[in-house]
mmCIF file of C-alpha atoms and ligand atoms in Angstrom:
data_model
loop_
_atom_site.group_PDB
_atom_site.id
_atom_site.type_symbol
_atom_site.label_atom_id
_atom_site.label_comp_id
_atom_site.label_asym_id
_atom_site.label_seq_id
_atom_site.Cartn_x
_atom_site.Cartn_y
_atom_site.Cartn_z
ATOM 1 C CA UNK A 1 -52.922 20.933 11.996
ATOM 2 C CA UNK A 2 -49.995 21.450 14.259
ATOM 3 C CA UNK A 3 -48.750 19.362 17.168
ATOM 4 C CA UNK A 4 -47.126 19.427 20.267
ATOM 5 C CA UNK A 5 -43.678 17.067 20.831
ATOM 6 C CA UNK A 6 -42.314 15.930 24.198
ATOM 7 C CA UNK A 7 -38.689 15.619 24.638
ATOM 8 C CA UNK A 8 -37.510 13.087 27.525
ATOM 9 C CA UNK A 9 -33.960 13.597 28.032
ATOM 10 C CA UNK A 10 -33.292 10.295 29.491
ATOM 11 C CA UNK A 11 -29.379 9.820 28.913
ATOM 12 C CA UNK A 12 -28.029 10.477 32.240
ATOM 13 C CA UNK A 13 -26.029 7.813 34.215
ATOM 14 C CA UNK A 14 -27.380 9.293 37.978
ATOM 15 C CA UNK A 15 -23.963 9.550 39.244
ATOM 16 C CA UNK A 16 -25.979 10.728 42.391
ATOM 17 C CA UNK A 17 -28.314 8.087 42.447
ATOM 18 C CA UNK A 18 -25.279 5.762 43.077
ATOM 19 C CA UNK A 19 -24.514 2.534 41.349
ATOM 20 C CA UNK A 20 -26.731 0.627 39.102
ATOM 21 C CA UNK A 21 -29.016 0.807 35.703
ATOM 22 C CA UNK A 22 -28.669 4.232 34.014
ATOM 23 C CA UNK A 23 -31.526 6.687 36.423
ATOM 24 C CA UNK A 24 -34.099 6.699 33.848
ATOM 25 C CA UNK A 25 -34.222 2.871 33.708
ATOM 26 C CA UNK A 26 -34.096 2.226 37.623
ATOM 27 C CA UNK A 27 -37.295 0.689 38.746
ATOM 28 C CA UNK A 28 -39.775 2.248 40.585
ATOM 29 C CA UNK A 29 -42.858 0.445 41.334
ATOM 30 C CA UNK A 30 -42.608 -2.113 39.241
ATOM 31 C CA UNK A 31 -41.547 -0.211 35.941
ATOM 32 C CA UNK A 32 -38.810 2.139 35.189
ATOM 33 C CA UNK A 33 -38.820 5.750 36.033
ATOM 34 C CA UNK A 34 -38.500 6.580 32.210
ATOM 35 C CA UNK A 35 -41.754 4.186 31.737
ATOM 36 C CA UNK A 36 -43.512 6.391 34.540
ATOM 37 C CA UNK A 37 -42.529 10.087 32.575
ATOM 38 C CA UNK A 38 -43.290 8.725 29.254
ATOM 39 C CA UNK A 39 -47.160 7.319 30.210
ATOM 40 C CA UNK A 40 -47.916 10.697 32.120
ATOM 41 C CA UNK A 41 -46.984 12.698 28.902
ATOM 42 C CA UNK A 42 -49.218 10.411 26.606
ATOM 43 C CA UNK A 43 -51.557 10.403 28.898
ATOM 44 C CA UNK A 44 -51.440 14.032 28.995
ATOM 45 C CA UNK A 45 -54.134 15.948 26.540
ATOM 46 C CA UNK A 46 -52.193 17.971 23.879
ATOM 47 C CA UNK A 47 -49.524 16.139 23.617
ATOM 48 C CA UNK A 48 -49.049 13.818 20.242
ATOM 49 C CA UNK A 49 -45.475 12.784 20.266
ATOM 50 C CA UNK A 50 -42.706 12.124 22.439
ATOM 51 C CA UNK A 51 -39.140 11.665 21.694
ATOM 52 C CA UNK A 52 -36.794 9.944 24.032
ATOM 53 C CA UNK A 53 -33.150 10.685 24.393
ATOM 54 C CA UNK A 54 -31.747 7.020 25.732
ATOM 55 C CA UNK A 55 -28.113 6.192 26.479
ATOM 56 C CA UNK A 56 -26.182 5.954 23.354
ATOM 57 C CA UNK A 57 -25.628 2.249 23.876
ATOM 58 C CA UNK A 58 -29.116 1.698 25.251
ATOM 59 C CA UNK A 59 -31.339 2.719 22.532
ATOM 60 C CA UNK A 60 -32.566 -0.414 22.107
ATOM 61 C CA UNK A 61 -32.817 -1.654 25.704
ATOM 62 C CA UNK A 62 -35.370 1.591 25.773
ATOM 63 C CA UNK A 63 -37.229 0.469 22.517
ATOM 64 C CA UNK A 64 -37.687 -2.480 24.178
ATOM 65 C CA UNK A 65 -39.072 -1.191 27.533
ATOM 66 C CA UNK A 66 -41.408 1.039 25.981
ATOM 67 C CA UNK A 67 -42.946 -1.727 23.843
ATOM 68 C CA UNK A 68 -43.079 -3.876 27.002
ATOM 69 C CA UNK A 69 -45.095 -1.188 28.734
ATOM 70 C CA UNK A 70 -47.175 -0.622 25.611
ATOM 71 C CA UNK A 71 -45.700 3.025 24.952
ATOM 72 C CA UNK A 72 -44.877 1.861 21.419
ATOM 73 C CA UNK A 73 -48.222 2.334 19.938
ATOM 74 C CA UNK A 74 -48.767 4.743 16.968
ATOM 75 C CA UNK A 75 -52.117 3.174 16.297
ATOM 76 C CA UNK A 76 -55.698 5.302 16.264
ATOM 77 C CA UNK A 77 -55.516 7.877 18.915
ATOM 78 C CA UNK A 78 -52.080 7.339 20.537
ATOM 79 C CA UNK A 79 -49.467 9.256 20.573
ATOM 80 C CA UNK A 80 -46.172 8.174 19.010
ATOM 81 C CA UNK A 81 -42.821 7.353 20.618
ATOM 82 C CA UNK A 82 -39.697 7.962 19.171
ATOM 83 C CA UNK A 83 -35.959 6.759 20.796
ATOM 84 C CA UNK A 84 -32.892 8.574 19.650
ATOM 85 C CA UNK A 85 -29.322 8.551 21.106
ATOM 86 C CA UNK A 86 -28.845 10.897 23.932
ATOM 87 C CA UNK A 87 -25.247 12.711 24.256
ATOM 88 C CA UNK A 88 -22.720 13.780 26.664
ATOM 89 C CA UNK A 89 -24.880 16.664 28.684
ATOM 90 C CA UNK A 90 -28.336 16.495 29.139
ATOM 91 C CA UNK A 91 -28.089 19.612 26.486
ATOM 92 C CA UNK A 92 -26.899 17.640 23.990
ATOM 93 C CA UNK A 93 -29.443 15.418 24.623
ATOM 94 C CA UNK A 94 -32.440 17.339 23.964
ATOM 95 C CA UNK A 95 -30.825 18.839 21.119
ATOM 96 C CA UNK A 96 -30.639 15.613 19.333
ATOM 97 C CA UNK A 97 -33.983 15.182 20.048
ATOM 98 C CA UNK A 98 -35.490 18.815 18.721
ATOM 99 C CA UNK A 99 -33.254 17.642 15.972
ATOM 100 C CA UNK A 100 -35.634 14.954 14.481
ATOM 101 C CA UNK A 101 -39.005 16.452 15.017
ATOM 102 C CA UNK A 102 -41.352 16.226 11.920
ATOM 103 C CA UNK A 103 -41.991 19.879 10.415
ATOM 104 C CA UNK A 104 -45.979 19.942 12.132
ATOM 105 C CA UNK A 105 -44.974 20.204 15.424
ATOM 106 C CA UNK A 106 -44.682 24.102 16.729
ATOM 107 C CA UNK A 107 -45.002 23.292 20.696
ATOM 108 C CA UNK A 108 -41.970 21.408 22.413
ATOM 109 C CA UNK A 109 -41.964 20.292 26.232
ATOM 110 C CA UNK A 110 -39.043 19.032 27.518
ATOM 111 C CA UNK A 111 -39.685 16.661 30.467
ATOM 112 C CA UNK A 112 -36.928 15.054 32.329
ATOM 113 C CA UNK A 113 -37.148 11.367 32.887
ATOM 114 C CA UNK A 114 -36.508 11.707 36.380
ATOM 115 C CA UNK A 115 -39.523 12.943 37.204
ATOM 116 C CA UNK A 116 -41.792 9.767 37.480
ATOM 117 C CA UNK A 117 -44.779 11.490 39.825
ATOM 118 C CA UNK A 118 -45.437 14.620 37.394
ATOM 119 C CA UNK A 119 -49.083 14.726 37.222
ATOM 120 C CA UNK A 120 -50.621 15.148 33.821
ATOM 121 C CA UNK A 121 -52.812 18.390 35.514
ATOM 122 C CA UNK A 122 -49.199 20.019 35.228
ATOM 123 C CA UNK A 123 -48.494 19.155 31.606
ATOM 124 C CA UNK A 124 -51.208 20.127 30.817
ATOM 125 C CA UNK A 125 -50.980 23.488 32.148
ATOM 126 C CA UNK A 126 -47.445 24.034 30.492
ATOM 127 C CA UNK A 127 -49.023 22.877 27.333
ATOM 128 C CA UNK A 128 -52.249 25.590 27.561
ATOM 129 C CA UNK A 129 -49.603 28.419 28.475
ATOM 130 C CA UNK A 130 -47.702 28.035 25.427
ATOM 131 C CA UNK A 131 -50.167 27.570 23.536
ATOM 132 C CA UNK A 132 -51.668 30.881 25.339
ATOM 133 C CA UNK A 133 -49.194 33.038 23.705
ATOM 134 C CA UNK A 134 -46.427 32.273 25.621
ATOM 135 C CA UNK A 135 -42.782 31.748 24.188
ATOM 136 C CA UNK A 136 -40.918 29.690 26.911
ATOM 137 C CA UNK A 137 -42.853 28.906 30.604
ATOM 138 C CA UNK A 138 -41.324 26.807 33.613
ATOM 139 C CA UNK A 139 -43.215 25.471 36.576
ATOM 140 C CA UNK A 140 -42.121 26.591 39.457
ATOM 141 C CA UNK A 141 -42.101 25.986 43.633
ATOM 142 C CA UNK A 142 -41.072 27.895 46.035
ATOM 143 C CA UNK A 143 -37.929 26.745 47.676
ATOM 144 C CA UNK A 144 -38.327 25.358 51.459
ATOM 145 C CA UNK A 145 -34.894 25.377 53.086
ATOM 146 C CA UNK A 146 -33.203 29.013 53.963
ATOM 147 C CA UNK A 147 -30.810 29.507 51.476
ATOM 148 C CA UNK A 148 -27.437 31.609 51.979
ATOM 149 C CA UNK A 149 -24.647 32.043 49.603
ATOM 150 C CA UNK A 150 -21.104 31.162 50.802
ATOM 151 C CA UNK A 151 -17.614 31.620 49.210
ATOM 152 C CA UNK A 152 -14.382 29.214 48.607
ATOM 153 C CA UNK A 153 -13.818 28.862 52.346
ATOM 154 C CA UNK A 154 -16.979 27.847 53.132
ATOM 155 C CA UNK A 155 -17.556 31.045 55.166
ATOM 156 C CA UNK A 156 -21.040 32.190 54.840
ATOM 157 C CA UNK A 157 -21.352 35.855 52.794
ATOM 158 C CA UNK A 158 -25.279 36.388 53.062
ATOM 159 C CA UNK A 159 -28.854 34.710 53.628
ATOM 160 C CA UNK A 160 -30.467 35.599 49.916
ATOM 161 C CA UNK A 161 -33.828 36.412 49.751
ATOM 162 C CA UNK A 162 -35.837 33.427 49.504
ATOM 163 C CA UNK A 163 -39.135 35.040 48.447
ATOM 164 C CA UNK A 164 -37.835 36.225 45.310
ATOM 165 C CA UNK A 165 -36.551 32.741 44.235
ATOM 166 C CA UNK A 166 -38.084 29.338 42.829
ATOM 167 C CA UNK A 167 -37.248 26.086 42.379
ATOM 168 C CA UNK A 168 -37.784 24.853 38.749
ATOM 169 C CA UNK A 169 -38.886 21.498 37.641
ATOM 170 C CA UNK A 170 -39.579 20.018 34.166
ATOM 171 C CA UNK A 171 -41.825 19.815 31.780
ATOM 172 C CA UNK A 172 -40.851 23.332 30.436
ATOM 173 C CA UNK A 173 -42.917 24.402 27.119
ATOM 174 C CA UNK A 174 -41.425 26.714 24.547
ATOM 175 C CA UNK A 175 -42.611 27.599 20.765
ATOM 176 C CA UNK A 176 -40.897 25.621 18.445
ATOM 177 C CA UNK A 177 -38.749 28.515 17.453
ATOM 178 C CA UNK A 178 -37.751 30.031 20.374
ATOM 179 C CA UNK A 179 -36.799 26.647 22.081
ATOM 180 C CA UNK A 180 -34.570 25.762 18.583
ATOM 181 C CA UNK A 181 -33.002 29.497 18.357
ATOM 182 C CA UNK A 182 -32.099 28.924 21.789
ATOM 183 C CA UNK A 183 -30.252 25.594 21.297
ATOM 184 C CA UNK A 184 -28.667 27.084 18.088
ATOM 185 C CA UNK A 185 -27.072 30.295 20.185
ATOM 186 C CA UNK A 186 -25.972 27.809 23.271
ATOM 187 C CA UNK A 187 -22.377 27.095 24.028
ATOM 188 C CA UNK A 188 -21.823 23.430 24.479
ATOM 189 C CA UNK A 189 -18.262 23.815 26.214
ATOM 190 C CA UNK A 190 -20.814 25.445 29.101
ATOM 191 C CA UNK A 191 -23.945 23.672 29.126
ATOM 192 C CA UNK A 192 -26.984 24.390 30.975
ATOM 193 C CA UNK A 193 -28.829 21.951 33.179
ATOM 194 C CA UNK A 194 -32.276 23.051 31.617
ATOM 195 C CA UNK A 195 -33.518 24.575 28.680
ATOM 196 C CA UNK A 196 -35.413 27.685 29.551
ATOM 197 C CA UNK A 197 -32.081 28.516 30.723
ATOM 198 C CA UNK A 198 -30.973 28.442 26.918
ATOM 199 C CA UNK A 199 -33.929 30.730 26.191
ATOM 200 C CA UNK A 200 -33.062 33.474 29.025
ATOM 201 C CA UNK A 201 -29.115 33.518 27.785
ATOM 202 C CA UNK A 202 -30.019 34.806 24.548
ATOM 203 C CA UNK A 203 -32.148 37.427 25.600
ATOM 204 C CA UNK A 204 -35.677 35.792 25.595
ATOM 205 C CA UNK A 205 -38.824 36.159 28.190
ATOM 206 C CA UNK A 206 -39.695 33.080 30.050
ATOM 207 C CA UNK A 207 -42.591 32.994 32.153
ATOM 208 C CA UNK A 208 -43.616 30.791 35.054
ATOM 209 C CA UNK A 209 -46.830 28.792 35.863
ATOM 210 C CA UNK A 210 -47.622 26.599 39.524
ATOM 211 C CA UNK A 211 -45.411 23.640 39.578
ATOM 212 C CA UNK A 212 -46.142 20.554 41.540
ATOM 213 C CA UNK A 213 -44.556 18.930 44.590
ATOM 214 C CA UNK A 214 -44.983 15.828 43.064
ATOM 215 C CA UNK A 215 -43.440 16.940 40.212
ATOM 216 C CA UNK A 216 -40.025 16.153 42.190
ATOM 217 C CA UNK A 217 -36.923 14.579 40.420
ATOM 218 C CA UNK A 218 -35.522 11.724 41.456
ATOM 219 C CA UNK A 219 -31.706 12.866 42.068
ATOM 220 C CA UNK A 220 -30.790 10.904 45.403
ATOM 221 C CA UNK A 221 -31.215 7.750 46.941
ATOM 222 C CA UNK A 222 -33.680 9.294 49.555
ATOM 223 C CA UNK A 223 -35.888 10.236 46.352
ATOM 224 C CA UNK A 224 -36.486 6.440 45.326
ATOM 225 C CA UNK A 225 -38.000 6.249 48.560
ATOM 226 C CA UNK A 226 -39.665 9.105 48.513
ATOM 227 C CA UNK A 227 -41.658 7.955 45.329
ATOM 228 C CA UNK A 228 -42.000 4.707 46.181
ATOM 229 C CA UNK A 229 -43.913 5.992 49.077
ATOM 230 C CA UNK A 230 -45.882 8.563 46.694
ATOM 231 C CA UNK A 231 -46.557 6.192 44.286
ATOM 232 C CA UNK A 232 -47.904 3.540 46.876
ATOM 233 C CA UNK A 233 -50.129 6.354 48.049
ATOM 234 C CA UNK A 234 -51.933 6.712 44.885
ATOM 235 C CA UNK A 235 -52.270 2.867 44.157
ATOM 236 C CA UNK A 236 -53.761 2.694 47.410
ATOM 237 C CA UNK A 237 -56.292 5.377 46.420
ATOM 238 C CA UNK A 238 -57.334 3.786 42.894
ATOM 239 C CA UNK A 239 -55.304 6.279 41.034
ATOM 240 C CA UNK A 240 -54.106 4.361 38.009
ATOM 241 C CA UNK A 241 -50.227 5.216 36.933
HETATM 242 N N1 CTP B 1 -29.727 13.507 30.933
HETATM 243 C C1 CTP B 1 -29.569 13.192 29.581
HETATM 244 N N2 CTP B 1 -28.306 13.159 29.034
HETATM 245 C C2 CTP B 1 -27.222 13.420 29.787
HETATM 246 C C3 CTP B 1 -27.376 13.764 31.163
HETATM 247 C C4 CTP B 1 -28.648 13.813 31.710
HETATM 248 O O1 CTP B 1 -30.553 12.929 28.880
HETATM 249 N N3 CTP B 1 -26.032 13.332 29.227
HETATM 250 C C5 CTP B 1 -31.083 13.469 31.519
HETATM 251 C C6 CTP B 1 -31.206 12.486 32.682
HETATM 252 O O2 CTP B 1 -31.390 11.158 32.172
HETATM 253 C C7 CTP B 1 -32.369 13.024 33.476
HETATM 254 C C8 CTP B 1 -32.358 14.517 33.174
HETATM 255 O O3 CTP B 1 -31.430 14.713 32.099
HETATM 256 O O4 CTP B 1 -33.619 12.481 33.061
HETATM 257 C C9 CTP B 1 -31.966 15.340 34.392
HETATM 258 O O5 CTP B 1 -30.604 15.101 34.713
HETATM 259 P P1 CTP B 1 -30.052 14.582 36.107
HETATM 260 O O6 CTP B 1 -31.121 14.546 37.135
HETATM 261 O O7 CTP B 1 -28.784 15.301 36.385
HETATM 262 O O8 CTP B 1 -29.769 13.023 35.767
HETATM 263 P P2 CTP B 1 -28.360 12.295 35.613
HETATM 264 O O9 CTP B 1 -27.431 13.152 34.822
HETATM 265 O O10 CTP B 1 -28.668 10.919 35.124
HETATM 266 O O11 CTP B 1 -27.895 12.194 37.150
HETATM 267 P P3 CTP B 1 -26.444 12.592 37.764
HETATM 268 O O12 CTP B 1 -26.248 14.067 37.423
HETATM 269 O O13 CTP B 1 -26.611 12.316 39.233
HETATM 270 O O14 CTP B 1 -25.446 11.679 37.097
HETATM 271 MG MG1 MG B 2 -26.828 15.078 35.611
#
């Protein structure tokens, strides 16, 4: 039997969010935004472990959230939840993550923690593409603003083709070995600010599946809102969270 591992890089201190708890533990709805990532990947089918990178002094401020939620569980049927110390970039936190896997696990996601609204349907669908054959796959939208590229002055040089380019959320899926050969090869002096990312630098093939709008991370203060509104939505349609 093999298994599939979530990572939840959760370390960051959402500089852009502005001041407060570290992002991942900022409320929304009544729990914290990490609380909200973590249920939708146990929730999610295929998915039998996830591994949290929290704040290196907050590891067991996390421990304790997750066992106030009930995310603590290893019991019959439930998926386990690990907390390790996060690092400096949210590269270094996924690497110390990957780095205390148990040997069974061949598929990795990597699902930000600032992504509360990701609906399981889209885990789920990174999780079947891997396991499809795929090496490393990203969900993707397409991108909704007109986007031109502009140089030190701030003078516009061109409009850039918006058809050929996506917007790329999180979870991303890789096999075991490609996701951990890419991490070995990557230059921490010049992180990346996701993984496939890793993956494409040293030469491998990542492919891309439908992301979801919903999927959306939580970067400004306009995104709180945003999901509180979402999330509001759903309660009011019986959709439990
Ligand atoms: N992250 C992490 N470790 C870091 C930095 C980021 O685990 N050293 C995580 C964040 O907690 C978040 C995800 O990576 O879940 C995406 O990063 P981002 O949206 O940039 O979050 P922050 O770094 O917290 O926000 P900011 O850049 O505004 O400070
Ligand atoms: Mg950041």
């Amino acid at each position: 039997m093999t298994r599939t591992a979530a990572l939840v890089p959760a370390a960051g201190r959402g500089e852009r969010l502005g001041p407060g708890a570290p992002k991942a533990l900022r409320v929304l709805g009544g729990a914290p935004l990490l609380v909200h990532a973590v249920r939708t990947l146990v929730h999610a089918r295929g998915v039998d472990l996830v591994v949290v990178a929290a704040p290196a002094d907050g590891v067991e401020g996390v421990r304790a959230v997750l066992a106030e939620h009930g995310l603590d569980d290893d019991g019959p049927g439930r998926c386990a939840t690990l907390v390790v110390s996060g690092g400096e970039t949210r590269q270094e936190s996924v690497a110390r993550a990957l780095s205390v896997l148990p040997d069974d696990v061949d598929v990795v996601l990597v699902h930000d923690a600032a992504r509360p609204l990701t609906p399981t349907s889209l885990v789920e669908r990174v999780v079947t593409a891997v396991r499809s054959g795929a090496g490393a796959v990203v969900p993707v939208v397409a991108l909704a603003d007109t986007v031109k590229r502009v140089d030190r002055a701030d003078q516009v040089v061109e409009t850039v083709d918006r058809s050929v380019l996506r917007a790329v959320q999180t979870p991303q899926g890789f096999r075991r070995t490609v996701l951990e050969a890419a991490h070995a090869a990557a230059d921490p002096a010049a992180p990346a600010t996701d993984d496939a990312g890793l993956v494409e630098a040293c030469g491998g093939t990542v492919v891309v599946v439908p992301g979801d709008e919903e999927a959306f991370k939580v970067t400004r203060p306009l995104d709180l809102v945003l999901a509180e509104t979402v999330l509001a939505r759903r309660r009011a349609a019986g959709v439990l969270d």
